[in-house]
Short mmCIF file of C-alpha atoms in Angstrom, two decimals:
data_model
loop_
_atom_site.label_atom_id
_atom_site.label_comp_id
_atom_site.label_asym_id
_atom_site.label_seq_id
_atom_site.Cartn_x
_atom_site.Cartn_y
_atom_site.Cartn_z
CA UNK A 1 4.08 17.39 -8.42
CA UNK A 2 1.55 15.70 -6.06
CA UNK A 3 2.68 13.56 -3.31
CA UNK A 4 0.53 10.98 -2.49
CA UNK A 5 0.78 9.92 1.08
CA UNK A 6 -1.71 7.04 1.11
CA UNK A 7 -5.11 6.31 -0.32
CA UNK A 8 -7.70 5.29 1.83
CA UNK A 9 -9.40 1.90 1.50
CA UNK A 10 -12.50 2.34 0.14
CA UNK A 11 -14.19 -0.87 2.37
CA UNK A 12 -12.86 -0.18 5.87
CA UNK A 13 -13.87 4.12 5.20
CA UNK A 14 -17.44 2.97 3.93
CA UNK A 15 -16.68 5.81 0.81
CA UNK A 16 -17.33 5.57 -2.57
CA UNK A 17 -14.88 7.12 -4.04
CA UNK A 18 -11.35 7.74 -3.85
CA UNK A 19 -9.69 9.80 -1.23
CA UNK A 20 -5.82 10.61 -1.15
CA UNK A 21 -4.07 11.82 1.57
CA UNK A 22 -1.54 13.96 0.20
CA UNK A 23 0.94 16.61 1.81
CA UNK A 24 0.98 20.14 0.81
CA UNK A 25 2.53 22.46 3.42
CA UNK A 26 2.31 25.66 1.46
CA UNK A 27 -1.39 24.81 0.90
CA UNK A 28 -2.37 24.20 4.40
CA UNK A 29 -0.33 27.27 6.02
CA UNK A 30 -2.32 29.54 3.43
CA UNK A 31 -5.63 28.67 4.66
CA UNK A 32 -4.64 28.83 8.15
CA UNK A 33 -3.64 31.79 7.77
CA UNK A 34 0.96 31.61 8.35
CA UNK A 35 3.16 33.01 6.47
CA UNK A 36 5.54 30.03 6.81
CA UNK A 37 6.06 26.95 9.00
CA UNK A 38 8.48 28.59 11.38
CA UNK A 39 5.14 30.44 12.24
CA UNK A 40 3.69 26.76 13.58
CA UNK A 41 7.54 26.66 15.75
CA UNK A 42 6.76 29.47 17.48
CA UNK A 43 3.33 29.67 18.39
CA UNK A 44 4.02 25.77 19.42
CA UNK A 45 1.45 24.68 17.07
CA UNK A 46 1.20 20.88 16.60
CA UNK A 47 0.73 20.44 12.82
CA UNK A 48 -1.36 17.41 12.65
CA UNK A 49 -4.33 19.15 13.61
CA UNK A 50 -3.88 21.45 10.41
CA UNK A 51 -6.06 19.17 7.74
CA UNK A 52 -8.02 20.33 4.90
CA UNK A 53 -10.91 18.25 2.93
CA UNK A 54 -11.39 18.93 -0.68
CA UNK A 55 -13.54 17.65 -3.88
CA UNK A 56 -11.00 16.76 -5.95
CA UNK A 57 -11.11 17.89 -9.59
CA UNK A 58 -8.53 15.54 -10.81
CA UNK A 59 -10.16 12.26 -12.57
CA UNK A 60 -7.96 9.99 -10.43
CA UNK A 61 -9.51 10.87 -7.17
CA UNK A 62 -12.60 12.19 -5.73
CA UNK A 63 -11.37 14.06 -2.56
CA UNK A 64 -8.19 15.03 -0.96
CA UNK A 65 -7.56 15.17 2.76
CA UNK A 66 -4.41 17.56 2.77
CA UNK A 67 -2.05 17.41 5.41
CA UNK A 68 0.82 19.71 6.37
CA UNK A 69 3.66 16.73 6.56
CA UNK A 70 2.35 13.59 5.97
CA UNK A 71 4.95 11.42 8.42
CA UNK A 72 4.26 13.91 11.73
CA UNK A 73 0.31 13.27 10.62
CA UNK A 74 1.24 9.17 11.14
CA UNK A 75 3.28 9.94 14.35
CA UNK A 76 -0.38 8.93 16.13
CA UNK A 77 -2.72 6.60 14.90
CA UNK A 78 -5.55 8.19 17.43
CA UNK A 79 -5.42 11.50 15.86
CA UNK A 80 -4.30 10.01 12.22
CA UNK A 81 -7.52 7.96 12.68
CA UNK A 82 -9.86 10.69 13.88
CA UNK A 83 -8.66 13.52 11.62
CA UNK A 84 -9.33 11.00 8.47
CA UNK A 85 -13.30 10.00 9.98
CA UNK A 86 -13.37 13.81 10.57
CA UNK A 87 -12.41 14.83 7.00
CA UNK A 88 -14.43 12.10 5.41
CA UNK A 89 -17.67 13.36 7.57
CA UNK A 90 -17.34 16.55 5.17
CA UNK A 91 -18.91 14.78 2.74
CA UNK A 92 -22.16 14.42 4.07
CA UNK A 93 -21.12 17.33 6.59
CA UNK A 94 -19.34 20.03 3.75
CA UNK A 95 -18.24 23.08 5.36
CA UNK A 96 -17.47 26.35 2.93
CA UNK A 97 -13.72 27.84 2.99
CA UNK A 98 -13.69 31.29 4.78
CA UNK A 99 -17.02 29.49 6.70
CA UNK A 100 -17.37 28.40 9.93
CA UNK A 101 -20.23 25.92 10.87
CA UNK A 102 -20.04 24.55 14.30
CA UNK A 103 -23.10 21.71 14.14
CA UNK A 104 -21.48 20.39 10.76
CA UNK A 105 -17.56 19.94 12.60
CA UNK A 106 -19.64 18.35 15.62
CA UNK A 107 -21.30 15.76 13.18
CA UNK A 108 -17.88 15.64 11.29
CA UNK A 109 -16.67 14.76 15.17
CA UNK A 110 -19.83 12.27 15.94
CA UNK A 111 -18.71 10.20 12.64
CA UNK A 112 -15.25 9.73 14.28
CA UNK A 113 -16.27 8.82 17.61
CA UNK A 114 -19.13 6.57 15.92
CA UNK A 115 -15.90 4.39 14.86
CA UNK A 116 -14.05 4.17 17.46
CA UNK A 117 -12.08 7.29 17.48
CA UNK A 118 -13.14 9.37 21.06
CA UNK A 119 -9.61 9.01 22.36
CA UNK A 120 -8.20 11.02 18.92
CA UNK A 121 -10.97 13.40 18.55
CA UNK A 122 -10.44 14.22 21.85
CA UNK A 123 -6.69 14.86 21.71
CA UNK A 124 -7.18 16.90 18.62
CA UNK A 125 -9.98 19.11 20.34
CA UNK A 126 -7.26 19.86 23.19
CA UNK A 127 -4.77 20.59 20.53
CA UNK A 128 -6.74 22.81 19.25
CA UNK A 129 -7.83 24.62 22.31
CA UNK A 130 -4.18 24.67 23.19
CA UNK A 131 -3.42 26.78 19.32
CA UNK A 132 -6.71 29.07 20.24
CA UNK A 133 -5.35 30.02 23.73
CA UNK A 134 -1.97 30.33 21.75
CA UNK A 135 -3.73 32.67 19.49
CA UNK A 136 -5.50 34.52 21.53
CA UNK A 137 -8.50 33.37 19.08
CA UNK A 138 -11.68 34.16 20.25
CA UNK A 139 -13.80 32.44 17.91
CA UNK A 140 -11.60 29.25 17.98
CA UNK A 141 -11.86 28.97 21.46
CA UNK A 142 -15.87 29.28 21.46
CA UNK A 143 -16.01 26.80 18.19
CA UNK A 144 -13.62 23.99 20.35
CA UNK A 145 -15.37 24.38 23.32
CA UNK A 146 -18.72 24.01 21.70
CA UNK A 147 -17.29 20.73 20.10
CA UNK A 148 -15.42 19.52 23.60
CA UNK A 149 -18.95 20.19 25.08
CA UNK A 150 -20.65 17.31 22.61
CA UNK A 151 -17.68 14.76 23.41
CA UNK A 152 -19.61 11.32 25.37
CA UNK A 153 -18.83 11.38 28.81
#
């Protein structure tokens, strides 16, 4: 069963179409790569910044932003805000799973900051520096700074 955390209001997002945020934990740790959420405990990995944008195949909807637990993901309406003009800037912006393209997440990032978001996209870009250091992720590191370097002033 789905759980639908909230769909977005078409108007104040600009989309056409229908995007639902919806929480999928197993989902999200597979593409990142964890074999389970203790995984994001231990590595002191803050789970908001672990979002996923898909074309949805389901009549209903046309996309899915997936979160790993919808009520953390609300705990901050800067990142909440950000992460959501992010993940819609996919659509114009689509990046490949298993791909990494750096000038399509700074777009994606541009699109956020556009409305309003700076503050959020630039908490989420020191979250995720803070996860690549974590890691020990070379080519996270290179991708965040390369999107931290784009940030206005």
């Amino acid at each position: 069963m789905r759980c639908i955390g909230e769909l977005l209001d078409q108007e104040k997002y600009g989309v056409n179409g229908r995007i639902a945020i919806i929480e999928n934990k197993e989902a999200v740790l597979t593409v990142f790569g964890f074999k389970n959420g203790k995984w994001l405990n231990l590595w002191d990995i803050d789970s908001r910044i672990l979002s996923l944008f898909y074309k949805s195949y389901d009549a209903e909807f046309d996309w899915f932003i997936v979160v790993y637990d919808y009520a953390t993901f609300c705990a901050d309406k800067d990142i909440k805000e950000a992460i959501i003009w992010h993940e819609i800037g996919h659509i114009v912006y689509p990046v490949l799973e298993q791909q990494l393209n750096i000038e399509s997440e700074i777009q994606c990032d541009g699109l956020a900051i556009k409305n309003g978001h700076q503050e959020g996209i630039r908490k989420i870009l020191n979250l995720t520096m803070k996860m690549a250091k974590t890691l020990n992720n070379e080519t996270l590191t290179y991708i965040t700074f390369e999107r931290q370097m784009k940030l206005p002033g």
